[in-house]
């Protein structure tokens, strides 16, 4: 369900459509793609009533935080569409640093970490349009005014180095610019090496111990970067592993809850 949008505006060659309340900015972008929208549009809402994160988890979306989704049409071959998450992650980290969040960094695959906790997440979804065409929706949620609690992991609001809050509107303006720059540099997957290098410049936990959980179970190792396709590189007792998908925790401690316990808490209580 949506509340009527305001008139389209333009920001650096992108249309911007704003809502008061909406079910999900990603869902609205999907609806527009299926209805024939030409893309290159950002959907922004004051709040979401059915926001979602990775793997279908709930994304808590109060007023004051940034809830936005970019719709791009035929931006890349389907085989490299997942790289859009790294384009967006790098763009968000640079936008945050532009505004004084000098500690902002990226946790694989594309969580933004600042002030010792997760303050943002990114969700990329594909939409088949028929005739070999596709649309891609890049959703961004950022805690600017409020950080949810009780999720089984640390959360924070995005702030400047001096502790001042970064407003959602100024962050969105910088994000539009940085995301456009990232898309141009990426060249629809032909230059992922540039995006990978920029992402690693913002990466949190390089060379440190991490814990992961996926279909192969729970294990720990040392975070060694990402490969040419964006897969996590972790050195464990099995050697150097290339991880396609997993939940990841930084700096696990012996007295910390197990990855399985943390994942169960996240699934039951809130956002991804």
mmCIF file of C-alpha atoms in Angstrom, residues 2-271:
data_model
loop_
_atom_site.group_PDB
_atom_site.id
_atom_site.type_symbol
_atom_site.label_atom_id
_atom_site.label_comp_id
_atom_site.label_asym_id
_atom_site.label_seq_id
_atom_site.Cartn_x
_atom_site.Cartn_y
_atom_site.Cartn_z
ATOM 1 C CA UNK A 2 1.298 3.464 -0.828
ATOM 2 C CA UNK A 3 0.485 7.075 -0.058
ATOM 3 C CA UNK A 4 0.370 9.370 -3.079
ATOM 4 C CA UNK A 5 3.750 10.515 -4.319
ATOM 5 C CA UNK A 6 4.798 14.069 -4.858
ATOM 6 C CA UNK A 7 5.757 15.392 -8.275
ATOM 7 C CA UNK A 8 8.907 13.975 -9.826
ATOM 8 C CA UNK A 9 12.032 16.035 -9.330
ATOM 9 C CA UNK A 10 15.481 15.619 -10.851
ATOM 10 C CA UNK A 11 18.865 15.142 -9.202
ATOM 11 C CA UNK A 12 21.997 14.756 -11.353
ATOM 12 C CA UNK A 13 20.123 13.136 -14.215
ATOM 13 C CA UNK A 14 17.986 10.888 -11.992
ATOM 14 C CA UNK A 15 14.272 11.288 -11.426
ATOM 15 C CA UNK A 16 13.337 11.309 -7.741
ATOM 16 C CA UNK A 17 9.852 10.233 -6.592
ATOM 17 C CA UNK A 18 9.025 10.858 -2.941
ATOM 18 C CA UNK A 19 6.378 9.213 -0.765
ATOM 19 C CA UNK A 20 5.205 9.884 2.757
ATOM 20 C CA UNK A 21 4.563 6.246 3.654
ATOM 21 C CA UNK A 22 4.888 3.201 1.415
ATOM 22 C CA UNK A 23 4.998 -0.563 1.802
ATOM 23 C CA UNK A 24 8.533 -0.820 0.409
ATOM 24 C CA UNK A 25 10.591 1.399 -1.871
ATOM 25 C CA UNK A 26 11.986 -1.741 -3.507
ATOM 26 C CA UNK A 27 8.464 -2.993 -4.159
ATOM 27 C CA UNK A 28 7.420 0.353 -5.636
ATOM 28 C CA UNK A 29 10.455 0.308 -7.935
ATOM 29 C CA UNK A 30 9.510 -3.235 -8.974
ATOM 30 C CA UNK A 31 5.938 -2.153 -9.739
ATOM 31 C CA UNK A 32 7.197 0.721 -11.846
ATOM 32 C CA UNK A 33 9.573 -1.536 -13.760
ATOM 33 C CA UNK A 34 6.751 -3.949 -14.625
ATOM 34 C CA UNK A 35 4.566 -1.007 -15.665
ATOM 35 C CA UNK A 36 7.158 0.131 -18.197
ATOM 36 C CA UNK A 37 9.133 2.793 -16.337
ATOM 37 C CA UNK A 38 12.307 3.691 -18.235
ATOM 38 C CA UNK A 39 14.421 3.543 -15.087
ATOM 39 C CA UNK A 40 17.111 5.846 -13.765
ATOM 40 C CA UNK A 41 14.738 6.784 -10.968
ATOM 41 C CA UNK A 42 15.075 6.867 -7.180
ATOM 42 C CA UNK A 43 12.080 6.049 -4.983
ATOM 43 C CA UNK A 44 12.318 7.679 -1.539
ATOM 44 C CA UNK A 45 9.898 7.360 1.393
ATOM 45 C CA UNK A 46 9.620 8.899 4.844
ATOM 46 C CA UNK A 47 8.742 5.480 6.227
ATOM 47 C CA UNK A 48 8.091 1.900 5.072
ATOM 48 C CA UNK A 49 5.397 -0.381 6.425
ATOM 49 C CA UNK A 50 6.851 -3.570 4.906
ATOM 50 C CA UNK A 51 10.546 -2.872 4.423
ATOM 51 C CA UNK A 52 12.724 -5.907 3.836
ATOM 52 C CA UNK A 53 16.377 -6.831 4.019
ATOM 53 C CA UNK A 54 18.442 -9.722 2.742
ATOM 54 C CA UNK A 55 16.855 -13.186 2.643
ATOM 55 C CA UNK A 56 13.377 -11.766 3.213
ATOM 56 C CA UNK A 57 14.100 -10.437 6.700
ATOM 57 C CA UNK A 58 12.246 -7.453 8.095
ATOM 58 C CA UNK A 59 13.901 -4.033 7.731
ATOM 59 C CA UNK A 60 12.698 -1.682 10.463
ATOM 60 C CA UNK A 61 11.908 1.639 8.769
ATOM 61 C CA UNK A 62 10.946 4.522 11.093
ATOM 62 C CA UNK A 63 10.497 8.161 10.128
ATOM 63 C CA UNK A 64 13.798 10.043 10.107
ATOM 64 C CA UNK A 65 15.878 7.272 8.548
ATOM 65 C CA UNK A 66 16.707 7.025 4.846
ATOM 66 C CA UNK A 67 14.639 4.562 2.808
ATOM 67 C CA UNK A 68 15.456 4.704 -0.905
ATOM 68 C CA UNK A 69 15.640 2.458 -3.967
ATOM 69 C CA UNK A 70 17.194 3.058 -7.367
ATOM 70 C CA UNK A 71 15.648 1.480 -10.473
ATOM 71 C CA UNK A 72 17.996 0.779 -13.362
ATOM 72 C CA UNK A 73 16.922 -0.947 -16.580
ATOM 73 C CA UNK A 74 19.148 -3.274 -18.615
ATOM 74 C CA UNK A 75 22.155 -1.986 -16.700
ATOM 75 C CA UNK A 76 24.222 -5.169 -17.028
ATOM 76 C CA UNK A 77 24.202 -8.856 -17.965
ATOM 77 C CA UNK A 78 22.337 -10.957 -15.403
ATOM 78 C CA UNK A 79 25.544 -12.832 -14.576
ATOM 79 C CA UNK A 80 27.121 -9.727 -13.038
ATOM 80 C CA UNK A 81 24.013 -8.105 -11.537
ATOM 81 C CA UNK A 82 25.133 -8.947 -7.987
ATOM 82 C CA UNK A 83 28.038 -6.553 -8.488
ATOM 83 C CA UNK A 84 25.538 -3.697 -8.278
ATOM 84 C CA UNK A 85 25.554 -4.247 -4.526
ATOM 85 C CA UNK A 86 29.250 -3.430 -4.406
ATOM 86 C CA UNK A 87 28.719 -0.384 -6.610
ATOM 87 C CA UNK A 88 26.056 0.835 -4.180
ATOM 88 C CA UNK A 89 28.061 -0.116 -1.093
ATOM 89 C CA UNK A 90 31.093 1.829 -2.225
ATOM 90 C CA UNK A 91 28.894 4.781 -3.176
ATOM 91 C CA UNK A 92 27.184 4.798 0.231
ATOM 92 C CA UNK A 93 30.469 4.601 2.133
ATOM 93 C CA UNK A 94 31.948 7.464 0.114
ATOM 94 C CA UNK A 95 28.797 9.551 0.573
ATOM 95 C CA UNK A 96 28.933 8.995 4.331
ATOM 96 C CA UNK A 97 32.607 9.938 4.482
ATOM 97 C CA UNK A 98 31.941 13.028 2.363
ATOM 98 C CA UNK A 99 29.626 14.203 5.141
ATOM 99 C CA UNK A 100 32.081 13.585 7.980
ATOM 100 C CA UNK A 101 31.462 9.962 8.968
ATOM 101 C CA UNK A 102 35.161 9.227 8.670
ATOM 102 C CA UNK A 103 34.883 5.850 10.413
ATOM 103 C CA UNK A 104 32.242 4.525 8.006
ATOM 104 C CA UNK A 105 33.266 1.195 6.503
ATOM 105 C CA UNK A 106 31.817 -1.794 4.680
ATOM 106 C CA UNK A 107 31.189 -5.275 6.051
ATOM 107 C CA UNK A 108 30.780 -7.946 3.382
ATOM 108 C CA UNK A 109 28.653 -8.133 1.446
ATOM 109 C CA UNK A 110 27.353 -4.581 1.858
ATOM 110 C CA UNK A 111 26.488 -3.479 5.384
ATOM 111 C CA UNK A 112 27.679 -0.021 6.395
ATOM 112 C CA UNK A 113 29.387 0.015 9.795
ATOM 113 C CA UNK A 114 29.905 3.188 11.829
ATOM 114 C CA UNK A 115 30.210 3.971 15.520
ATOM 115 C CA UNK A 116 30.769 0.311 16.352
ATOM 116 C CA UNK A 117 27.510 -0.948 14.850
ATOM 117 C CA UNK A 118 25.574 -1.562 11.667
ATOM 118 C CA UNK A 119 23.936 1.628 10.439
ATOM 119 C CA UNK A 120 22.877 0.667 6.904
ATOM 120 C CA UNK A 121 22.143 -2.196 4.561
ATOM 121 C CA UNK A 122 21.714 -2.710 0.820
ATOM 122 C CA UNK A 123 19.382 -5.069 -1.035
ATOM 123 C CA UNK A 124 19.644 -5.721 -4.796
ATOM 124 C CA UNK A 125 16.722 -7.451 -6.533
ATOM 125 C CA UNK A 126 16.164 -8.351 -10.177
ATOM 126 C CA UNK A 127 12.925 -8.024 -12.135
ATOM 127 C CA UNK A 128 12.403 -9.949 -15.378
ATOM 128 C CA UNK A 129 10.721 -7.799 -18.041
ATOM 129 C CA UNK A 130 10.432 -10.353 -20.827
ATOM 130 C CA UNK A 131 12.171 -10.423 -24.174
ATOM 131 C CA UNK A 132 15.541 -10.892 -22.501
ATOM 132 C CA UNK A 133 15.281 -7.550 -20.693
ATOM 133 C CA UNK A 134 15.685 -7.037 -16.982
ATOM 134 C CA UNK A 135 15.418 -4.338 -14.344
ATOM 135 C CA UNK A 136 17.473 -4.115 -11.180
ATOM 136 C CA UNK A 137 16.363 -2.489 -7.946
ATOM 137 C CA UNK A 138 19.018 -1.298 -5.502
ATOM 138 C CA UNK A 139 17.502 -0.649 -2.074
ATOM 139 C CA UNK A 140 19.345 1.357 0.580
ATOM 140 C CA UNK A 141 18.281 1.722 4.210
ATOM 141 C CA UNK A 142 20.268 3.939 6.583
ATOM 142 C CA UNK A 143 19.783 4.647 10.297
ATOM 143 C CA UNK A 144 20.024 8.438 10.403
ATOM 144 C CA UNK A 145 17.699 9.293 13.293
ATOM 145 C CA UNK A 146 16.979 5.966 14.994
ATOM 146 C CA UNK A 147 18.761 2.632 15.294
ATOM 147 C CA UNK A 148 16.636 -0.454 16.075
ATOM 148 C CA UNK A 149 17.474 -2.456 19.181
ATOM 149 C CA UNK A 150 17.285 -6.082 20.223
ATOM 150 C CA UNK A 151 18.421 -7.551 16.916
ATOM 151 C CA UNK A 152 21.242 -9.736 18.219
ATOM 152 C CA UNK A 153 23.979 -7.482 16.861
ATOM 153 C CA UNK A 154 25.197 -3.922 17.448
ATOM 154 C CA UNK A 155 23.404 -1.119 15.622
ATOM 155 C CA UNK A 156 24.132 2.592 15.340
ATOM 156 C CA UNK A 157 23.084 5.810 13.656
ATOM 157 C CA UNK A 158 25.274 7.396 11.020
ATOM 158 C CA UNK A 159 27.056 10.373 12.561
ATOM 159 C CA UNK A 160 29.943 12.683 11.850
ATOM 160 C CA UNK A 161 33.258 12.262 13.657
ATOM 161 C CA UNK A 162 32.190 14.848 16.235
ATOM 162 C CA UNK A 163 28.956 13.031 17.021
ATOM 163 C CA UNK A 164 26.577 15.209 15.003
ATOM 164 C CA UNK A 165 23.799 13.367 13.202
ATOM 165 C CA UNK A 166 23.905 13.125 9.417
ATOM 166 C CA UNK A 167 20.505 13.985 7.996
ATOM 167 C CA UNK A 168 18.766 11.673 5.562
ATOM 168 C CA UNK A 169 18.262 14.408 2.943
ATOM 169 C CA UNK A 170 21.889 15.490 2.755
ATOM 170 C CA UNK A 171 22.981 11.854 2.726
ATOM 171 C CA UNK A 172 20.560 11.021 -0.078
ATOM 172 C CA UNK A 173 21.811 13.914 -2.190
ATOM 173 C CA UNK A 174 25.408 12.719 -1.871
ATOM 174 C CA UNK A 175 24.369 9.095 -2.472
ATOM 175 C CA UNK A 176 22.694 9.956 -5.788
ATOM 176 C CA UNK A 177 25.898 11.589 -6.986
ATOM 177 C CA UNK A 178 28.222 8.858 -5.752
ATOM 178 C CA UNK A 179 26.030 6.048 -7.109
ATOM 179 C CA UNK A 180 25.958 7.672 -10.540
ATOM 180 C CA UNK A 181 29.736 7.945 -10.471
ATOM 181 C CA UNK A 182 30.018 4.310 -9.446
ATOM 182 C CA UNK A 183 27.769 3.100 -12.264
ATOM 183 C CA UNK A 184 29.843 5.040 -14.788
ATOM 184 C CA UNK A 185 33.099 3.621 -13.422
ATOM 185 C CA UNK A 186 31.712 0.072 -13.291
ATOM 186 C CA UNK A 187 30.674 0.079 -16.965
ATOM 187 C CA UNK A 188 28.026 -2.643 -16.562
ATOM 188 C CA UNK A 189 30.512 -5.113 -15.120
ATOM 189 C CA UNK A 190 33.340 -4.484 -17.571
ATOM 190 C CA UNK A 191 35.397 -2.651 -14.935
ATOM 191 C CA UNK A 192 34.534 -4.412 -11.690
ATOM 192 C CA UNK A 193 38.218 -4.271 -10.769
ATOM 193 C CA UNK A 194 37.769 -0.532 -10.114
ATOM 194 C CA UNK A 195 34.717 -1.104 -7.948
ATOM 195 C CA UNK A 196 36.454 -3.942 -6.088
ATOM 196 C CA UNK A 197 39.472 -1.742 -5.316
ATOM 197 C CA UNK A 198 37.267 1.097 -4.075
ATOM 198 C CA UNK A 199 35.217 -1.330 -1.971
ATOM 199 C CA UNK A 200 38.333 -2.804 -0.353
ATOM 200 C CA UNK A 201 39.513 0.708 0.526
ATOM 201 C CA UNK A 202 36.388 0.954 2.727
ATOM 202 C CA UNK A 203 36.364 -2.647 3.978
ATOM 203 C CA UNK A 204 36.139 -3.378 7.708
ATOM 204 C CA UNK A 205 38.004 -6.340 9.202
ATOM 205 C CA UNK A 206 40.597 -7.040 6.509
ATOM 206 C CA UNK A 207 43.215 -9.392 7.928
ATOM 207 C CA UNK A 208 41.120 -10.060 11.036
ATOM 208 C CA UNK A 209 39.201 -13.081 12.255
ATOM 209 C CA UNK A 210 35.596 -13.484 11.179
ATOM 210 C CA UNK A 211 32.832 -16.050 11.616
ATOM 211 C CA UNK A 212 30.411 -17.092 8.895
ATOM 212 C CA UNK A 213 27.316 -19.228 8.606
ATOM 213 C CA UNK A 214 25.858 -20.666 5.402
ATOM 214 C CA UNK A 215 24.644 -23.968 4.032
ATOM 215 C CA UNK A 216 28.037 -25.527 4.792
ATOM 216 C CA UNK A 217 27.683 -24.743 8.501
ATOM 217 C CA UNK A 218 29.452 -22.401 10.936
ATOM 218 C CA UNK A 219 33.178 -21.730 10.806
ATOM 219 C CA UNK A 220 35.834 -19.126 11.439
ATOM 220 C CA UNK A 221 38.837 -17.827 9.573
ATOM 221 C CA UNK A 222 40.676 -14.688 8.505
ATOM 222 C CA UNK A 223 39.080 -12.197 6.124
ATOM 223 C CA UNK A 224 41.424 -11.776 3.148
ATOM 224 C CA UNK A 225 39.275 -9.686 0.824
ATOM 225 C CA UNK A 226 36.921 -10.338 -2.084
ATOM 226 C CA UNK A 227 37.662 -11.983 -5.411
ATOM 227 C CA UNK A 228 37.029 -10.786 -8.968
ATOM 228 C CA UNK A 229 33.337 -11.727 -8.670
ATOM 229 C CA UNK A 230 32.776 -10.206 -5.218
ATOM 230 C CA UNK A 231 32.926 -13.506 -3.316
ATOM 231 C CA UNK A 232 34.297 -13.414 0.231
ATOM 232 C CA UNK A 233 37.842 -14.737 0.589
ATOM 233 C CA UNK A 234 38.434 -16.404 3.968
ATOM 234 C CA UNK A 235 41.494 -18.374 5.043
ATOM 235 C CA UNK A 236 40.453 -21.185 7.355
ATOM 236 C CA UNK A 237 41.670 -24.626 8.321
ATOM 237 C CA UNK A 238 40.376 -25.696 4.898
ATOM 238 C CA UNK A 239 42.706 -23.263 3.142
ATOM 239 C CA UNK A 240 41.620 -20.189 1.180
ATOM 240 C CA UNK A 241 37.852 -20.399 0.714
ATOM 241 C CA UNK A 242 35.752 -18.441 -1.762
ATOM 242 C CA UNK A 243 32.320 -17.830 -0.212
ATOM 243 C CA UNK A 244 29.365 -17.037 -2.481
ATOM 244 C CA UNK A 245 26.810 -16.266 0.238
ATOM 245 C CA UNK A 246 26.850 -16.301 4.033
ATOM 246 C CA UNK A 247 26.051 -14.369 7.179
ATOM 247 C CA UNK A 248 29.219 -12.837 8.580
ATOM 248 C CA UNK A 249 30.335 -11.637 12.028
ATOM 249 C CA UNK A 250 33.457 -9.601 12.687
ATOM 250 C CA UNK A 251 36.003 -10.388 15.426
ATOM 251 C CA UNK A 252 34.230 -13.361 17.025
ATOM 252 C CA UNK A 253 35.052 -13.982 20.706
ATOM 253 C CA UNK A 254 35.077 -17.237 22.592
ATOM 254 C CA UNK A 255 32.427 -15.884 24.977
ATOM 255 C CA UNK A 256 30.200 -14.495 22.208
ATOM 256 C CA UNK A 257 26.952 -16.185 21.111
ATOM 257 C CA UNK A 258 27.394 -18.744 18.354
ATOM 258 C CA UNK A 259 26.665 -17.731 14.756
ATOM 259 C CA UNK A 260 23.642 -20.028 14.845
ATOM 260 C CA UNK A 261 22.258 -18.259 17.934
ATOM 261 C CA UNK A 262 22.860 -14.849 16.415
ATOM 262 C CA UNK A 263 21.179 -15.838 13.162
ATOM 263 C CA UNK A 264 18.154 -17.207 15.011
ATOM 264 C CA UNK A 265 17.879 -13.947 16.933
ATOM 265 C CA UNK A 266 18.083 -11.886 13.738
ATOM 266 C CA UNK A 267 15.465 -13.983 11.972
ATOM 267 C CA UNK A 268 13.013 -13.666 14.853
ATOM 268 C CA UNK A 269 13.533 -10.054 15.881
ATOM 269 C CA UNK A 270 14.331 -7.764 12.994
ATOM 270 C CA UNK A 271 16.323 -6.533 10.107
#
